[in-house]
Amino acid sequence: MESMVNLFEGKYKNKTILLTGHTGFKGSWLGYWLNKLGANVIGFSDKIMGAPNHFEILGKEIYSSSVIGNINNQETLQHVFETNKIDLVFHLAAQSLVRQSYSDPIETFETNILGTAKVIEIARKNIFVKGIVVVTSDKCYENLENDVAFNEEDKLGGYDPYSASKGAVEIVINSFRRSFFTDNKNSTNFILASARAGNV
């Protein structure tokens, strides 16, 4: 862990970071890692799934605050941003199950697309926030089933509701980036990025 701390040269030390989806598998690992790098981590998730689960095994003391709430509740989300003076956001909160997206596609679209748009919009209007990383999925690509690895230039797509929602999230991110964070806009100090994660 010491080599990892040195690798980032204290970039996260004493930074207040909002981590949405902090109770999930990837989110809980990221929370643990950020804590070890000296960050003040604020977690935001809608539920803790299963027992035992990785979030509880790692320990809730990793977080300065752990908020259980719906990502589409703009008032709650706004309150978290305002009361904690967030420096950076890692947005992982999502409806992440393909099977569930078939049984409740509306929840999937609302959580993944609108939820992400709300997080970005609140973050960009908050004077303390310097950047946001939205973690989407490798399912955002149109899958031609040709056993060739995806690259970032591949066409976005997705046939099931979950995959379609992740493709749409990438379009939302690009829209915000081009509309508000380009060189000819005033918000060039704000960094917006996406990371397309695969299954762990």
PDB file of C-alpha atoms in Angstrom:
ATOM      1  CA  MET A   1       0.000   0.000   0.000  1.00  0.00           C
ATOM      2  CA  GLU A   2       2.916   2.361   0.713  1.00  0.00           C
ATOM      3  CA  SER A   3       4.065   2.153  -2.923  1.00  0.00           C
ATOM      4  CA  MET A   4       0.524   3.017  -4.037  1.00  0.00           C
ATOM      5  CA  VAL A   5       0.489   6.067  -1.769  1.00  0.00           C
ATOM      6  CA  ASN A   6       3.813   7.185  -3.269  1.00  0.00           C
ATOM      7  CA  LEU A   7       2.493   6.545  -6.790  1.00  0.00           C
ATOM      8  CA  PHE A   8      -0.242   9.134  -6.316  1.00  0.00           C
ATOM      9  CA  GLU A   9       2.076  11.565  -4.495  1.00  0.00           C
ATOM     10  CA  GLY A  10      -0.551  12.509  -1.940  1.00  0.00           C
ATOM     11  CA  LYS A  11      -3.062  13.684  -4.566  1.00  0.00           C
ATOM     12  CA  TYR A  12      -5.989  12.290  -2.578  1.00  0.00           C
ATOM     13  CA  LYS A  13      -4.684  13.141   0.881  1.00  0.00           C
ATOM     14  CA  ASN A  14      -7.182  15.276   2.827  1.00  0.00           C
ATOM     15  CA  LYS A  15      -9.458  15.556  -0.221  1.00  0.00           C
ATOM     16  CA  THR A  16     -13.182  15.121   0.426  1.00  0.00           C
ATOM     17  CA  ILE A  17     -14.450  12.578  -2.069  1.00  0.00           C
ATOM     18  CA  LEU A  18     -18.041  11.587  -2.736  1.00  0.00           C
ATOM     19  CA  LEU A  19     -18.223   7.925  -3.690  1.00  0.00           C
ATOM     20  CA  THR A  20     -21.633   6.861  -4.953  1.00  0.00           C
ATOM     21  CA  GLY A  21     -22.332   3.134  -4.967  1.00  0.00           C
ATOM     22  CA  HIS A  22     -19.956   2.670  -2.037  1.00  0.00           C
ATOM     23  CA  THR A  23     -21.774  -0.426  -0.755  1.00  0.00           C
ATOM     24  CA  GLY A  24     -21.200  -2.414  -3.952  1.00  0.00           C
ATOM     25  CA  PHE A  25     -18.210  -4.639  -4.641  1.00  0.00           C
ATOM     26  CA  LYS A  26     -16.206  -2.174  -6.749  1.00  0.00           C
ATOM     27  CA  GLY A  27     -17.372   0.792  -4.696  1.00  0.00           C
ATOM     28  CA  SER A  28     -16.358  -0.742  -1.376  1.00  0.00           C
ATOM     29  CA  TRP A  29     -12.887  -1.565  -2.718  1.00  0.00           C
ATOM     30  CA  LEU A  30     -12.523   1.978  -4.056  1.00  0.00           C
ATOM     31  CA  GLY A  31     -13.638   3.412  -0.700  1.00  0.00           C
ATOM     32  CA  TYR A  32     -11.047   1.304   1.110  1.00  0.00           C
ATOM     33  CA  TRP A  33      -8.312   2.359  -1.328  1.00  0.00           C
ATOM     34  CA  LEU A  34      -9.173   6.074  -1.149  1.00  0.00           C
ATOM     35  CA  ASN A  35      -9.205   5.892   2.646  1.00  0.00           C
ATOM     36  CA  LYS A  36      -5.719   4.364   2.610  1.00  0.00           C
ATOM     37  CA  LEU A  37      -4.576   7.214   0.361  1.00  0.00           C
ATOM     38  CA  GLY A  38      -5.669   9.697   3.037  1.00  0.00           C
ATOM     39  CA  ALA A  39      -8.964  10.853   1.535  1.00  0.00           C
ATOM     40  CA  ASN A  40     -12.021  11.878   3.520  1.00  0.00           C
ATOM     41  CA  VAL A  41     -14.601   9.564   1.874  1.00  0.00           C
ATOM     42  CA  ILE A  42     -18.339  10.265   1.866  1.00  0.00           C
ATOM     43  CA  GLY A  43     -20.360   7.240   0.727  1.00  0.00           C
ATOM     44  CA  PHE A  44     -23.776   7.402  -0.953  1.00  0.00           C
ATOM     45  CA  SER A  45     -25.776   4.284  -1.864  1.00  0.00           C
ATOM     46  CA  ASP A  46     -29.376   3.155  -1.884  1.00  0.00           C
ATOM     47  CA  LYS A  47     -28.877  -0.141  -0.025  1.00  0.00           C
ATOM     48  CA  ILE A  48     -26.520  -2.708   1.371  1.00  0.00           C
ATOM     49  CA  MET A  49     -26.943  -5.954  -0.552  1.00  0.00           C
ATOM     50  CA  GLY A  50     -26.582  -9.418   0.913  1.00  0.00           C
ATOM     51  CA  ALA A  51     -25.043 -10.735   4.099  1.00  0.00           C
ATOM     52  CA  PRO A  52     -22.177 -11.049   4.485  1.00  0.00           C
ATOM     53  CA  ASN A  53     -21.116  -8.349   2.055  1.00  0.00           C
ATOM     54  CA  HIS A  54     -17.831  -6.721   1.126  1.00  0.00           C
ATOM     55  CA  PHE A  55     -18.845  -3.268   2.370  1.00  0.00           C
ATOM     56  CA  GLU A  56     -19.445  -4.499   5.931  1.00  0.00           C
ATOM     57  CA  ILE A  57     -16.427  -6.825   5.918  1.00  0.00           C
ATOM     58  CA  LEU A  58     -14.087  -3.923   5.093  1.00  0.00           C
ATOM     59  CA  GLY A  59     -15.691  -1.818   7.834  1.00  0.00           C
ATOM     60  CA  LYS A  60     -17.886   1.268   7.844  1.00  0.00           C
ATOM     61  CA  GLU A  61     -15.185   3.269   9.639  1.00  0.00           C
ATOM     62  CA  ILE A  62     -13.542   3.776   6.230  1.00  0.00           C
ATOM     63  CA  TYR A  63     -16.150   6.479   5.613  1.00  0.00           C
ATOM     64  CA  SER A  64     -16.478   9.867   7.261  1.00  0.00           C
ATOM     65  CA  SER A  65     -20.155   9.570   6.443  1.00  0.00           C
ATOM     66  CA  SER A  66     -22.276   6.830   4.856  1.00  0.00           C
ATOM     67  CA  VAL A  67     -25.570   8.017   3.389  1.00  0.00           C
ATOM     68  CA  ILE A  68     -28.272   5.562   2.343  1.00  0.00           C
ATOM     69  CA  GLY A  69     -30.467   7.235  -0.260  1.00  0.00           C
ATOM     70  CA  ASN A  70     -31.742   7.077  -3.820  1.00  0.00           C
ATOM     71  CA  ILE A  71     -29.488   8.665  -6.438  1.00  0.00           C
ATOM     72  CA  ASN A  72     -32.582  10.174  -8.086  1.00  0.00           C
ATOM     73  CA  ASN A  73     -33.511  12.069  -4.913  1.00  0.00           C
ATOM     74  CA  GLN A  74     -32.038  15.391  -5.977  1.00  0.00           C
ATOM     75  CA  GLU A  75     -32.716  17.092  -2.639  1.00  0.00           C
ATOM     76  CA  THR A  76     -30.792  14.464  -0.633  1.00  0.00           C
ATOM     77  CA  LEU A  77     -27.958  14.457  -3.154  1.00  0.00           C
ATOM     78  CA  GLN A  78     -27.750  18.248  -3.131  1.00  0.00           C
ATOM     79  CA  HIS A  79     -27.614  18.233   0.683  1.00  0.00           C
ATOM     80  CA  VAL A  80     -24.662  15.793   0.635  1.00  0.00           C
ATOM     81  CA  PHE A  81     -22.738  18.037  -1.765  1.00  0.00           C
ATOM     82  CA  GLU A  82     -23.457  21.240   0.133  1.00  0.00           C
ATOM     83  CA  THR A  83     -22.758  19.989   3.657  1.00  0.00           C
ATOM     84  CA  ASN A  84     -19.505  18.181   2.834  1.00  0.00           C
ATOM     85  CA  LYS A  85     -17.740  20.575   0.409  1.00  0.00           C
ATOM     86  CA  ILE A  86     -16.921  17.754  -2.006  1.00  0.00           C
ATOM     87  CA  ASP A  87     -13.629  18.042  -3.947  1.00  0.00           C
ATOM     88  CA  LEU A  88     -14.018  15.037  -6.270  1.00  0.00           C
ATOM     89  CA  VAL A  89     -16.723  12.539  -7.200  1.00  0.00           C
ATOM     90  CA  PHE A  90     -16.446   8.900  -8.182  1.00  0.00           C
ATOM     91  CA  HIS A  91     -19.902   7.917  -9.443  1.00  0.00           C
ATOM     92  CA  LEU A  92     -20.440   4.147  -9.372  1.00  0.00           C
ATOM     93  CA  ALA A  93     -24.072   4.006  -8.196  1.00  0.00           C
ATOM     94  CA  ALA A  94     -26.159   2.053 -10.690  1.00  0.00           C
ATOM     95  CA  GLN A  95     -28.718  -0.639 -11.242  1.00  0.00           C
ATOM     96  CA  SER A  96     -26.039  -3.109 -12.253  1.00  0.00           C
ATOM     97  CA  LEU A  97     -27.847  -6.366 -13.011  1.00  0.00           C
ATOM     98  CA  VAL A  98     -28.769  -7.386 -16.559  1.00  0.00           C
ATOM     99  CA  ARG A  99     -31.480  -9.796 -15.366  1.00  0.00           C
ATOM    100  CA  GLN A 100     -33.101  -7.141 -13.174  1.00  0.00           C
ATOM    101  CA  SER A 101     -33.072  -4.702 -16.081  1.00  0.00           C
ATOM    102  CA  TYR A 102     -35.473  -7.027 -17.905  1.00  0.00           C
ATOM    103  CA  SER A 103     -37.875  -7.212 -14.972  1.00  0.00           C
ATOM    104  CA  ASP A 104     -37.727  -3.453 -14.262  1.00  0.00           C
ATOM    105  CA  PRO A 105     -36.364  -1.525 -17.243  1.00  0.00           C
ATOM    106  CA  ILE A 106     -37.782   1.809 -16.050  1.00  0.00           C
ATOM    107  CA  GLU A 107     -35.876   1.632 -12.753  1.00  0.00           C
ATOM    108  CA  THR A 108     -32.730   0.748 -14.707  1.00  0.00           C
ATOM    109  CA  PHE A 109     -33.072   3.718 -17.071  1.00  0.00           C
ATOM    110  CA  GLU A 110     -34.005   6.127 -14.268  1.00  0.00           C
ATOM    111  CA  THR A 111     -31.154   5.067 -11.992  1.00  0.00           C
ATOM    112  CA  ASN A 112     -28.435   4.758 -14.594  1.00  0.00           C
ATOM    113  CA  ILE A 113     -29.256   7.581 -16.993  1.00  0.00           C
ATOM    114  CA  LEU A 114     -31.160  10.197 -14.976  1.00  0.00           C
ATOM    115  CA  GLY A 115     -29.234   9.406 -11.785  1.00  0.00           C
ATOM    116  CA  THR A 116     -25.941  10.028 -13.568  1.00  0.00           C
ATOM    117  CA  ALA A 117     -27.214  13.250 -15.165  1.00  0.00           C
ATOM    118  CA  LYS A 118     -28.312  14.522 -11.740  1.00  0.00           C
ATOM    119  CA  VAL A 119     -24.950  13.741 -10.140  1.00  0.00           C
ATOM    120  CA  ILE A 120     -23.058  15.532 -12.924  1.00  0.00           C
ATOM    121  CA  GLU A 121     -25.399  18.539 -12.909  1.00  0.00           C
ATOM    122  CA  ILE A 122     -25.208  19.018  -9.131  1.00  0.00           C
ATOM    123  CA  ALA A 123     -21.429  18.539  -9.210  1.00  0.00           C
ATOM    124  CA  ARG A 124     -20.852  21.072 -11.982  1.00  0.00           C
ATOM    125  CA  LYS A 125     -22.909  23.734 -10.158  1.00  0.00           C
ATOM    126  CA  ASN A 126     -21.047  23.195  -6.877  1.00  0.00           C
ATOM    127  CA  ILE A 127     -18.090  25.573  -6.509  1.00  0.00           C
ATOM    128  CA  PHE A 128     -15.993  23.109  -4.503  1.00  0.00           C
ATOM    129  CA  VAL A 129     -16.074  20.180  -6.960  1.00  0.00           C
ATOM    130  CA  LYS A 130     -13.061  19.949  -9.275  1.00  0.00           C
ATOM    131  CA  GLY A 131     -13.919  16.769 -11.136  1.00  0.00           C
ATOM    132  CA  ILE A 132     -15.999  13.645 -11.520  1.00  0.00           C
ATOM    133  CA  VAL A 133     -15.254  10.148 -12.785  1.00  0.00           C
ATOM    134  CA  VAL A 134     -18.326   8.191 -13.885  1.00  0.00           C
ATOM    135  CA  VAL A 135     -17.795   4.434 -13.994  1.00  0.00           C
ATOM    136  CA  THR A 136     -19.956   2.878 -16.691  1.00  0.00           C
ATOM    137  CA  SER A 137     -19.485  -0.570 -18.236  1.00  0.00           C
ATOM    138  CA  ASP A 138     -17.969  -2.432 -21.164  1.00  0.00           C
ATOM    139  CA  LYS A 139     -21.611  -3.342 -21.884  1.00  0.00           C
ATOM    140  CA  CYS A 140     -22.026   0.161 -23.325  1.00  0.00           C
ATOM    141  CA  TYR A 141     -20.752  -1.061 -26.713  1.00  0.00           C
ATOM    142  CA  GLU A 142     -22.782  -2.627 -29.478  1.00  0.00           C
ATOM    143  CA  ASN A 143     -21.874  -6.296 -29.110  1.00  0.00           C
ATOM    144  CA  LEU A 144     -21.444  -7.959 -32.496  1.00  0.00           C
ATOM    145  CA  GLU A 145     -20.495 -11.270 -30.815  1.00  0.00           C
ATOM    146  CA  ASN A 146     -17.311 -11.532 -32.904  1.00  0.00           C
ATOM    147  CA  ASP A 147     -14.912 -12.343 -30.023  1.00  0.00           C
ATOM    148  CA  VAL A 148     -12.904  -9.166 -30.616  1.00  0.00           C
ATOM    149  CA  ALA A 149     -12.017  -6.964 -27.630  1.00  0.00           C
ATOM    150  CA  PHE A 150     -13.733  -3.588 -27.528  1.00  0.00           C
ATOM    151  CA  ASN A 151     -11.827  -0.325 -27.809  1.00  0.00           C
ATOM    152  CA  GLU A 152     -12.924   3.205 -26.985  1.00  0.00           C
ATOM    153  CA  GLU A 153     -13.701   4.019 -30.608  1.00  0.00           C
ATOM    154  CA  ASP A 154     -16.239   1.189 -30.986  1.00  0.00           C
ATOM    155  CA  LYS A 155     -19.887   2.015 -31.592  1.00  0.00           C
ATOM    156  CA  LEU A 156     -22.077   2.421 -28.508  1.00  0.00           C
ATOM    157  CA  GLY A 157     -25.102   0.171 -28.306  1.00  0.00           C
ATOM    158  CA  GLY A 158     -26.649  -2.399 -26.025  1.00  0.00           C
ATOM    159  CA  TYR A 159     -29.593  -4.680 -26.666  1.00  0.00           C
ATOM    160  CA  ASP A 160     -30.813  -5.384 -23.135  1.00  0.00           C
ATOM    161  CA  PRO A 161     -32.043  -2.475 -20.957  1.00  0.00           C
ATOM    162  CA  TYR A 162     -28.943  -2.527 -18.726  1.00  0.00           C
ATOM    163  CA  SER A 163     -26.489  -2.359 -21.646  1.00  0.00           C
ATOM    164  CA  ALA A 164     -28.598   0.258 -23.431  1.00  0.00           C
ATOM    165  CA  SER A 165     -28.640   2.377 -20.268  1.00  0.00           C
ATOM    166  CA  LYS A 166     -24.841   2.273 -20.069  1.00  0.00           C
ATOM    167  CA  GLY A 167     -24.490   3.281 -23.721  1.00  0.00           C
ATOM    168  CA  ALA A 168     -26.893   6.156 -23.039  1.00  0.00           C
ATOM    169  CA  VAL A 169     -24.883   7.215 -19.979  1.00  0.00           C
ATOM    170  CA  GLU A 170     -21.776   7.561 -22.171  1.00  0.00           C
ATOM    171  CA  ILE A 171     -23.762   9.835 -24.502  1.00  0.00           C
ATOM    172  CA  VAL A 172     -24.968  11.890 -21.495  1.00  0.00           C
ATOM    173  CA  ILE A 173     -21.384  12.274 -20.249  1.00  0.00           C
ATOM    174  CA  ASN A 174     -20.183  13.376 -23.690  1.00  0.00           C
ATOM    175  CA  SER A 175     -23.060  15.846 -23.943  1.00  0.00           C
ATOM    176  CA  PHE A 176     -22.147  17.461 -20.615  1.00  0.00           C
ATOM    177  CA  ARG A 177     -18.472  17.524 -21.577  1.00  0.00           C
ATOM    178  CA  ARG A 178     -19.063  19.194 -24.936  1.00  0.00           C
ATOM    179  CA  SER A 179     -21.757  21.548 -23.639  1.00  0.00           C
ATOM    180  CA  PHE A 180     -20.127  22.789 -20.459  1.00  0.00           C
ATOM    181  CA  PHE A 181     -16.468  21.748 -20.167  1.00  0.00           C
ATOM    182  CA  THR A 182     -14.801  22.586 -23.462  1.00  0.00           C
ATOM    183  CA  ASP A 183     -12.040  25.174 -23.935  1.00  0.00           C
ATOM    184  CA  ASN A 184     -14.440  27.892 -25.026  1.00  0.00           C
ATOM    185  CA  LYS A 185     -16.574  27.543 -21.893  1.00  0.00           C
ATOM    186  CA  ASN A 186     -16.009  29.004 -18.427  1.00  0.00           C
ATOM    187  CA  SER A 187     -15.803  25.660 -16.592  1.00  0.00           C
ATOM    188  CA  THR A 188     -12.465  24.407 -17.939  1.00  0.00           C
ATOM    189  CA  ASN A 189     -11.154  23.731 -14.410  1.00  0.00           C
ATOM    190  CA  PHE A 190     -13.742  20.975 -13.987  1.00  0.00           C
ATOM    191  CA  ILE A 191     -12.698  17.543 -15.249  1.00  0.00           C
ATOM    192  CA  LEU A 192     -15.333  15.030 -16.392  1.00  0.00           C
ATOM    193  CA  ALA A 193     -14.236  11.499 -17.306  1.00  0.00           C
ATOM    194  CA  SER A 194     -15.748   8.059 -17.730  1.00  0.00           C
ATOM    195  CA  ALA A 195     -14.229   4.641 -17.116  1.00  0.00           C
ATOM    196  CA  ARG A 196     -15.750   1.567 -18.752  1.00  0.00           C
ATOM    197  CA  ALA A 197     -15.346  -1.286 -16.318  1.00  0.00           C
ATOM    198  CA  GLY A 198     -15.790  -4.986 -17.007  1.00  0.00           C
ATOM    199  CA  ASN A 199     -16.996  -7.701 -14.666  1.00  0.00           C
ATOM    200  CA  VAL A 200     -14.786  -8.500 -11.701  1.00  0.00           C
TER     201      VAL A 200
END
